[in-house]
Amino acid sequence: MLKTITNIKDIKDELKQLKFSNKIIGLVPTMGFLHEGHASLIKTSACQNDITIVSIFVNPIQFGPNEDYNIYPRDLQRDITVSQNAGADIIFNPSANEMYPEGYKTYVEVKELTEVLCGRSRPGHFKGVTTVVSKLLNIVQPDRVYFGLKDAQQYVVIKKMVEDLNMNVKVVPCPIVRDIDGLAISSRNIFLSSDERKAALSLSKSLFEAEKMIKSGEKDPEKIIKKIKDIISQEKLANIDYIEIVNFDTLKTVDKIRGKVLIALAVKFGNTRLIDNIIVEV
Ligand code: AMP
């Protein structure tokens, strides 16, 4: 039976028992409003570990002042059902006050990797992410932690933090789950009108086109970016934030397609900012 725990002391007590019986622990950090993307991470963790913990926490410090913290979708009952069906054992669902009590002062920051792509458009966002993930890793002390490549930059940043801070956890990347028509599944898709959703299909369409260009030998990032931009710009409702091609490890822009590259983009439809990407290895 799935257990829901809301305070830090209780989950630490629970974990002490589990570790005493040598259980291998997997952690899946989320902000809730769970969908098939999250479910795939939970299923992977349930396959690879004895116990899977899903954290559900809409982390206030990773949202900018004009972002969607207050309206971010929440539905704990549904999250419990999705988690249980995917094989989770425990939901950790702390309040903001439990995680950041009055007088809270400590932040974790990864340099450079967080200053590009989404970090450029969302200053402070990754500092909020690395801080909350550090806290969750300290609380749960899992053997493995699971991140979706939907947020590829987040995965690269967390992997670096875990390496730099000598944390004892394996960071496991999981592939992007898409709707049947190609749209990357996101909790924020619920905010899209049906016209915006149709227009948003241009994101995956352009990325698949870019992949085809690379597979047929195109090496010039400028030409690939232009193609992506042309496809997305055909949609009147699309407002491009960035389209970039970077090295997957360093997140530095590349002047030639070689090795493992990340083609990443962020585009706004109305007030909803969507991200998508594709990783191509040459
Ligand atoms: P979020 O609740 O949006 O913070 O996401 C929690 C985790 O689920 C992150 O590691 C995301 O990258 C991952 N995730 C979200 N959407 C998808 C998706 N469509 N496919 C794979 N992973 C996803």
Short mmCIF file of C-alpha atoms and ligand atoms in Angstrom, two decimals:
data_model
loop_
_atom_site.label_atom_id
_atom_site.label_comp_id
_atom_site.label_asym_id
_atom_site.label_seq_id
_atom_site.Cartn_x
_atom_site.Cartn_y
_atom_site.Cartn_z
CA MET A 1 0.00 0.00 0.00
CA LEU A 2 1.32 3.45 -0.94
CA LYS A 3 2.19 5.64 2.04
CA THR A 4 1.97 9.44 1.95
CA ILE A 5 4.36 11.27 4.26
CA THR A 6 4.42 15.04 4.71
CA ASN A 7 7.10 15.74 7.27
CA ILE A 8 10.86 15.35 7.15
CA LYS A 9 11.24 13.60 10.49
CA ASP A 10 8.68 10.94 9.56
CA ILE A 11 10.27 10.13 6.20
CA LYS A 12 13.73 9.96 7.81
CA ASP A 13 12.38 7.50 10.42
CA GLU A 14 10.74 5.42 7.68
CA LEU A 15 13.99 5.38 5.67
CA LYS A 16 16.05 4.38 8.69
CA GLN A 17 13.93 1.23 8.96
CA LEU A 18 14.16 0.49 5.24
CA LYS A 19 17.94 0.96 5.16
CA PHE A 20 18.30 -1.21 8.23
CA SER A 21 16.73 -4.00 6.16
CA ASN A 22 19.20 -3.23 3.32
CA LYS A 23 16.57 -1.93 0.91
CA ILE A 24 17.83 -0.19 -2.25
CA ILE A 25 16.06 3.16 -2.59
CA GLY A 26 15.10 5.07 -5.75
CA LEU A 27 13.91 8.70 -5.64
CA VAL A 28 11.81 10.44 -8.30
CA PRO A 29 11.61 14.19 -7.60
CA THR A 30 8.54 15.88 -9.15
CA MET A 31 6.31 18.91 -8.80
CA GLY A 32 3.20 16.74 -9.03
CA PHE A 33 0.26 16.85 -11.44
CA LEU A 34 1.74 13.57 -12.59
CA HIS A 35 1.43 12.32 -16.16
CA GLU A 36 2.90 9.53 -18.29
CA GLY A 37 6.31 11.23 -18.34
CA HIS A 38 6.53 11.05 -14.55
CA ALA A 39 5.03 7.53 -14.59
CA SER A 40 7.85 6.33 -16.85
CA LEU A 41 10.44 7.56 -14.32
CA ILE A 42 8.55 5.89 -11.45
CA LYS A 43 8.29 2.61 -13.40
CA THR A 44 12.01 2.66 -14.18
CA SER A 45 12.82 3.27 -10.53
CA ALA A 46 10.43 0.52 -9.41
CA CYS A 47 12.25 -1.92 -11.74
CA GLN A 48 15.72 -0.95 -10.52
CA ASN A 49 15.18 -0.52 -6.75
CA ASP A 50 13.41 -2.23 -3.83
CA ILE A 51 11.62 0.95 -2.76
CA THR A 52 10.57 3.93 -4.88
CA ILE A 53 9.89 7.30 -3.31
CA VAL A 54 8.12 10.00 -5.32
CA SER A 55 8.54 13.50 -3.98
CA ILE A 56 5.78 15.92 -4.86
CA PHE A 57 6.71 19.50 -4.10
CA VAL A 58 5.98 22.64 -6.08
CA ASN A 59 9.23 24.35 -5.16
CA PRO A 60 8.55 28.09 -4.68
CA ILE A 61 12.22 29.13 -4.95
CA GLN A 62 12.63 27.85 -8.52
CA PHE A 63 9.89 30.15 -9.83
CA GLY A 64 10.61 33.77 -10.80
CA PRO A 65 8.38 36.58 -9.48
CA ASN A 66 6.38 36.74 -12.73
CA GLU A 67 6.16 33.00 -13.24
CA ASP A 68 3.34 30.51 -12.64
CA TYR A 69 3.97 29.30 -9.05
CA ASN A 70 0.50 30.26 -7.82
CA ILE A 71 -1.38 28.72 -10.74
CA TYR A 72 0.88 25.67 -11.20
CA PRO A 73 -1.57 22.72 -11.44
CA ARG A 74 -1.94 20.55 -8.33
CA ASP A 75 -3.97 17.35 -7.78
CA LEU A 76 -2.67 15.13 -4.98
CA GLN A 77 -5.44 12.52 -5.28
CA ARG A 78 -4.62 11.93 -8.93
CA ASP A 79 -0.90 11.91 -8.14
CA ILE A 80 -1.48 9.17 -5.56
CA THR A 81 -3.28 7.02 -8.18
CA VAL A 82 -0.61 7.58 -10.88
CA SER A 83 2.22 6.86 -8.41
CA GLN A 84 0.58 3.71 -7.09
CA ASN A 85 -0.17 2.38 -10.59
CA ALA A 86 3.42 3.02 -11.65
CA GLY A 87 4.80 1.06 -8.68
CA ALA A 88 5.78 3.73 -6.13
CA ASP A 89 5.90 2.82 -2.43
CA ILE A 90 6.02 6.21 -0.73
CA ILE A 91 4.94 9.74 -1.66
CA PHE A 92 6.82 12.51 0.11
CA ASN A 93 4.68 15.64 -0.06
CA PRO A 94 6.08 18.32 2.26
CA SER A 95 4.69 21.84 2.62
CA ALA A 96 6.77 24.88 1.60
CA ASN A 97 7.13 25.72 5.29
CA GLU A 98 8.45 22.22 6.06
CA MET A 99 11.17 22.61 3.40
CA TYR A 100 11.93 26.31 3.99
CA PRO A 101 11.02 27.20 7.59
CA GLU A 102 11.38 30.78 8.77
CA GLY A 103 15.06 31.73 8.92
CA TYR A 104 16.08 29.41 6.06
CA LYS A 105 19.44 30.63 4.65
CA THR A 106 21.24 27.98 2.56
CA TYR A 107 21.40 27.66 -1.25
CA VAL A 108 23.33 25.41 -3.63
CA GLU A 109 24.49 26.85 -6.94
CA VAL A 110 26.14 25.31 -10.00
CA LYS A 111 27.98 27.92 -12.10
CA GLU A 112 28.14 28.34 -15.91
CA LEU A 113 25.91 25.38 -16.85
CA THR A 114 23.02 27.33 -15.31
CA GLU A 115 23.76 30.60 -17.09
CA VAL A 116 22.75 29.39 -20.59
CA LEU A 117 19.56 28.14 -22.30
CA CYS A 118 16.70 28.23 -19.72
CA GLY A 119 19.04 29.75 -17.11
CA ARG A 120 19.38 32.86 -19.27
CA SER A 121 15.61 33.37 -19.51
CA ARG A 122 14.88 32.24 -15.93
CA PRO A 123 17.52 33.79 -13.63
CA GLY A 124 17.65 32.00 -10.26
CA HIS A 125 15.62 29.03 -11.51
CA PHE A 126 18.41 26.46 -11.37
CA LYS A 127 19.63 27.70 -7.99
CA GLY A 128 16.15 26.84 -6.71
CA VAL A 129 16.30 23.43 -8.41
CA THR A 130 19.77 22.47 -7.12
CA THR A 131 18.86 23.65 -3.62
CA VAL A 132 15.66 21.61 -3.43
CA VAL A 133 17.25 18.54 -5.03
CA SER A 134 20.16 18.73 -2.54
CA LYS A 135 17.67 18.87 0.31
CA LEU A 136 15.68 15.92 -1.08
CA LEU A 137 18.87 13.90 -1.59
CA ASN A 138 19.97 14.66 1.99
CA ILE A 139 16.57 13.75 3.41
CA VAL A 140 16.06 10.52 1.42
CA GLN A 141 19.69 9.48 0.76
CA PRO A 142 18.60 7.31 -2.18
CA ASP A 143 20.84 4.93 -4.12
CA ARG A 144 19.49 6.27 -7.41
CA VAL A 145 17.66 9.45 -8.42
CA TYR A 146 15.68 9.74 -11.66
CA PHE A 147 15.42 12.74 -14.01
CA GLY A 148 13.66 13.10 -17.36
CA LEU A 149 15.56 14.33 -20.40
CA LYS A 150 12.55 16.54 -21.12
CA ASP A 151 14.50 18.90 -18.84
CA ALA A 152 17.89 18.06 -20.35
CA GLN A 153 19.68 21.08 -18.88
CA GLN A 154 18.33 20.19 -15.42
CA TYR A 155 19.78 16.67 -15.79
CA VAL A 156 23.20 18.03 -16.82
CA VAL A 157 23.21 20.53 -13.91
CA ILE A 158 22.18 17.92 -11.31
CA LYS A 159 24.74 15.42 -12.60
CA LYS A 160 27.45 18.08 -12.21
CA MET A 161 26.27 19.02 -8.72
CA VAL A 162 26.31 15.37 -7.60
CA GLU A 163 29.81 14.94 -9.03
CA ASP A 164 31.20 18.21 -7.63
CA LEU A 165 29.71 17.71 -4.15
CA ASN A 166 30.70 14.01 -4.02
CA MET A 167 27.13 12.95 -3.34
CA ASN A 168 26.57 9.21 -3.02
CA VAL A 169 23.81 8.78 -5.56
CA LYS A 170 23.57 7.62 -9.16
CA VAL A 171 21.73 10.09 -11.39
CA VAL A 172 19.67 8.15 -13.94
CA PRO A 173 18.45 9.94 -17.11
CA CYS A 174 15.12 8.81 -18.62
CA PRO A 175 13.90 9.45 -22.20
CA ILE A 176 11.26 12.06 -23.09
CA VAL A 177 7.71 10.70 -23.20
CA ARG A 178 5.60 12.27 -25.96
CA ASP A 179 1.92 12.27 -26.81
CA ILE A 180 1.09 10.22 -29.88
CA ASP A 181 1.22 13.36 -32.08
CA GLY A 182 4.75 14.21 -30.84
CA LEU A 183 4.07 16.89 -28.21
CA ALA A 184 6.37 16.36 -25.21
CA ILE A 185 4.08 15.68 -22.25
CA SER A 186 4.18 18.40 -19.59
CA SER A 187 2.05 19.38 -16.59
CA ARG A 188 1.84 22.82 -18.22
CA ASN A 189 0.16 21.48 -21.41
CA ILE A 190 -3.15 21.81 -19.54
CA PHE A 191 -2.83 25.61 -19.92
CA LEU A 192 -2.82 25.40 -23.77
CA SER A 193 -5.95 26.28 -25.74
CA SER A 194 -6.70 23.82 -28.54
CA ASP A 195 -5.23 26.25 -31.12
CA GLU A 196 -2.10 26.71 -29.01
CA ARG A 197 -1.75 22.96 -28.61
CA LYS A 198 -1.95 22.51 -32.40
CA ALA A 199 0.66 25.23 -32.89
CA ALA A 200 2.89 23.60 -30.25
CA LEU A 201 3.23 20.51 -32.44
CA SER A 202 5.68 22.62 -34.46
CA LEU A 203 8.24 22.11 -31.67
CA SER A 204 8.63 18.33 -31.97
CA LYS A 205 8.08 18.52 -35.74
CA SER A 206 10.99 20.96 -36.13
CA LEU A 207 13.24 18.92 -33.82
CA PHE A 208 12.55 15.70 -35.75
CA GLU A 209 13.31 17.59 -38.96
CA ALA A 210 16.61 18.80 -37.44
CA GLU A 211 17.49 15.24 -36.51
CA LYS A 212 16.83 14.15 -40.10
CA MET A 213 19.12 16.91 -41.43
CA ILE A 214 21.93 15.76 -39.13
CA LYS A 215 21.40 12.11 -40.04
CA SER A 216 21.71 13.05 -43.71
CA GLY A 217 25.06 14.71 -43.04
CA GLU A 218 24.32 18.37 -42.25
CA LYS A 219 27.10 19.70 -39.96
CA ASP A 220 26.28 23.42 -39.85
CA PRO A 221 24.33 24.36 -36.67
CA GLU A 222 23.23 27.69 -38.23
CA LYS A 223 21.42 25.91 -41.07
CA ILE A 224 19.71 23.54 -38.64
CA ILE A 225 18.63 26.36 -36.33
CA LYS A 226 17.27 28.27 -39.33
CA LYS A 227 15.19 25.27 -40.38
CA ILE A 228 13.75 24.89 -36.86
CA LYS A 229 13.01 28.62 -36.68
CA ASP A 230 11.29 28.56 -40.10
CA ILE A 231 9.00 25.71 -39.06
CA ILE A 232 8.05 27.23 -35.69
CA SER A 233 7.66 30.77 -37.09
CA GLN A 234 4.93 29.53 -39.41
CA GLU A 235 2.78 29.35 -36.30
CA LYS A 236 1.38 32.79 -35.48
CA LEU A 237 0.79 31.79 -31.84
CA ALA A 238 4.43 30.84 -31.26
CA ASN A 239 6.77 33.26 -29.56
CA ILE A 240 10.34 31.90 -29.63
CA ASP A 241 12.46 32.35 -26.49
CA TYR A 242 15.52 30.44 -27.73
CA ILE A 243 16.65 27.73 -30.16
CA GLU A 244 20.19 26.50 -29.54
CA ILE A 245 22.53 23.67 -30.38
CA VAL A 246 25.03 22.90 -27.62
CA ASN A 247 27.43 20.17 -26.55
CA PHE A 248 25.44 17.82 -24.30
CA ASP A 249 28.07 17.77 -21.51
CA THR A 250 29.31 21.36 -21.44
CA LEU A 251 26.14 23.08 -22.75
CA LYS A 252 28.47 25.34 -24.82
CA THR A 253 27.29 26.27 -28.31
CA VAL A 254 28.92 24.27 -31.06
CA ASP A 255 30.19 25.65 -34.36
CA LYS A 256 30.02 22.24 -36.00
CA ILE A 257 27.81 19.21 -35.33
CA ARG A 258 30.03 16.59 -33.76
CA GLY A 259 29.88 14.24 -30.75
CA LYS A 260 26.73 14.39 -28.63
CA VAL A 261 24.74 17.55 -29.23
CA LEU A 262 21.62 18.86 -27.53
CA ILE A 263 19.20 20.78 -29.71
CA ALA A 264 17.09 22.66 -27.19
CA LEU A 265 14.34 25.22 -27.49
CA ALA A 266 11.86 27.20 -25.44
CA VAL A 267 8.78 28.75 -27.02
CA LYS A 268 5.86 30.62 -25.50
CA PHE A 269 2.26 30.04 -26.56
CA GLY A 270 0.18 32.73 -24.89
CA ASN A 271 1.36 32.71 -21.27
CA THR A 272 2.58 29.13 -21.42
CA ARG A 273 6.28 28.56 -21.91
CA LEU A 274 7.10 25.12 -23.33
CA ILE A 275 10.51 23.48 -23.65
CA ASP A 276 11.54 20.58 -25.84
CA ASN A 277 14.77 19.09 -27.09
CA ILE A 278 16.42 16.27 -28.91
CA ILE A 279 19.85 14.72 -28.30
CA VAL A 280 21.73 13.60 -31.40
CA GLU A 281 25.00 11.71 -31.47
CA VAL A 282 27.17 11.86 -34.58
P1 AMP B 1 8.34 18.21 -13.04
O1 AMP B 1 7.21 17.67 -12.22
O2 AMP B 1 7.91 18.92 -14.28
O3 AMP B 1 9.35 18.95 -12.21
O4 AMP B 1 9.10 16.93 -13.59
C1 AMP B 1 9.61 15.96 -12.70
C2 AMP B 1 10.50 15.03 -13.47
O5 AMP B 1 9.76 14.39 -14.52
C3 AMP B 1 11.68 15.75 -14.14
O6 AMP B 1 12.83 14.93 -14.03
C4 AMP B 1 11.22 15.86 -15.57
O7 AMP B 1 12.28 15.93 -16.50
C5 AMP B 1 10.44 14.57 -15.74
N1 AMP B 1 9.49 14.70 -16.86
C6 AMP B 1 8.53 15.64 -17.00
N2 AMP B 1 7.90 15.47 -18.19
C7 AMP B 1 8.50 14.42 -18.81
C8 AMP B 1 8.31 13.77 -20.06
N3 AMP B 1 7.39 14.15 -20.94
N4 AMP B 1 9.13 12.72 -20.35
C9 AMP B 1 10.09 12.32 -19.47
N5 AMP B 1 10.30 12.90 -18.29
C10 AMP B 1 9.52 13.93 -17.95
#
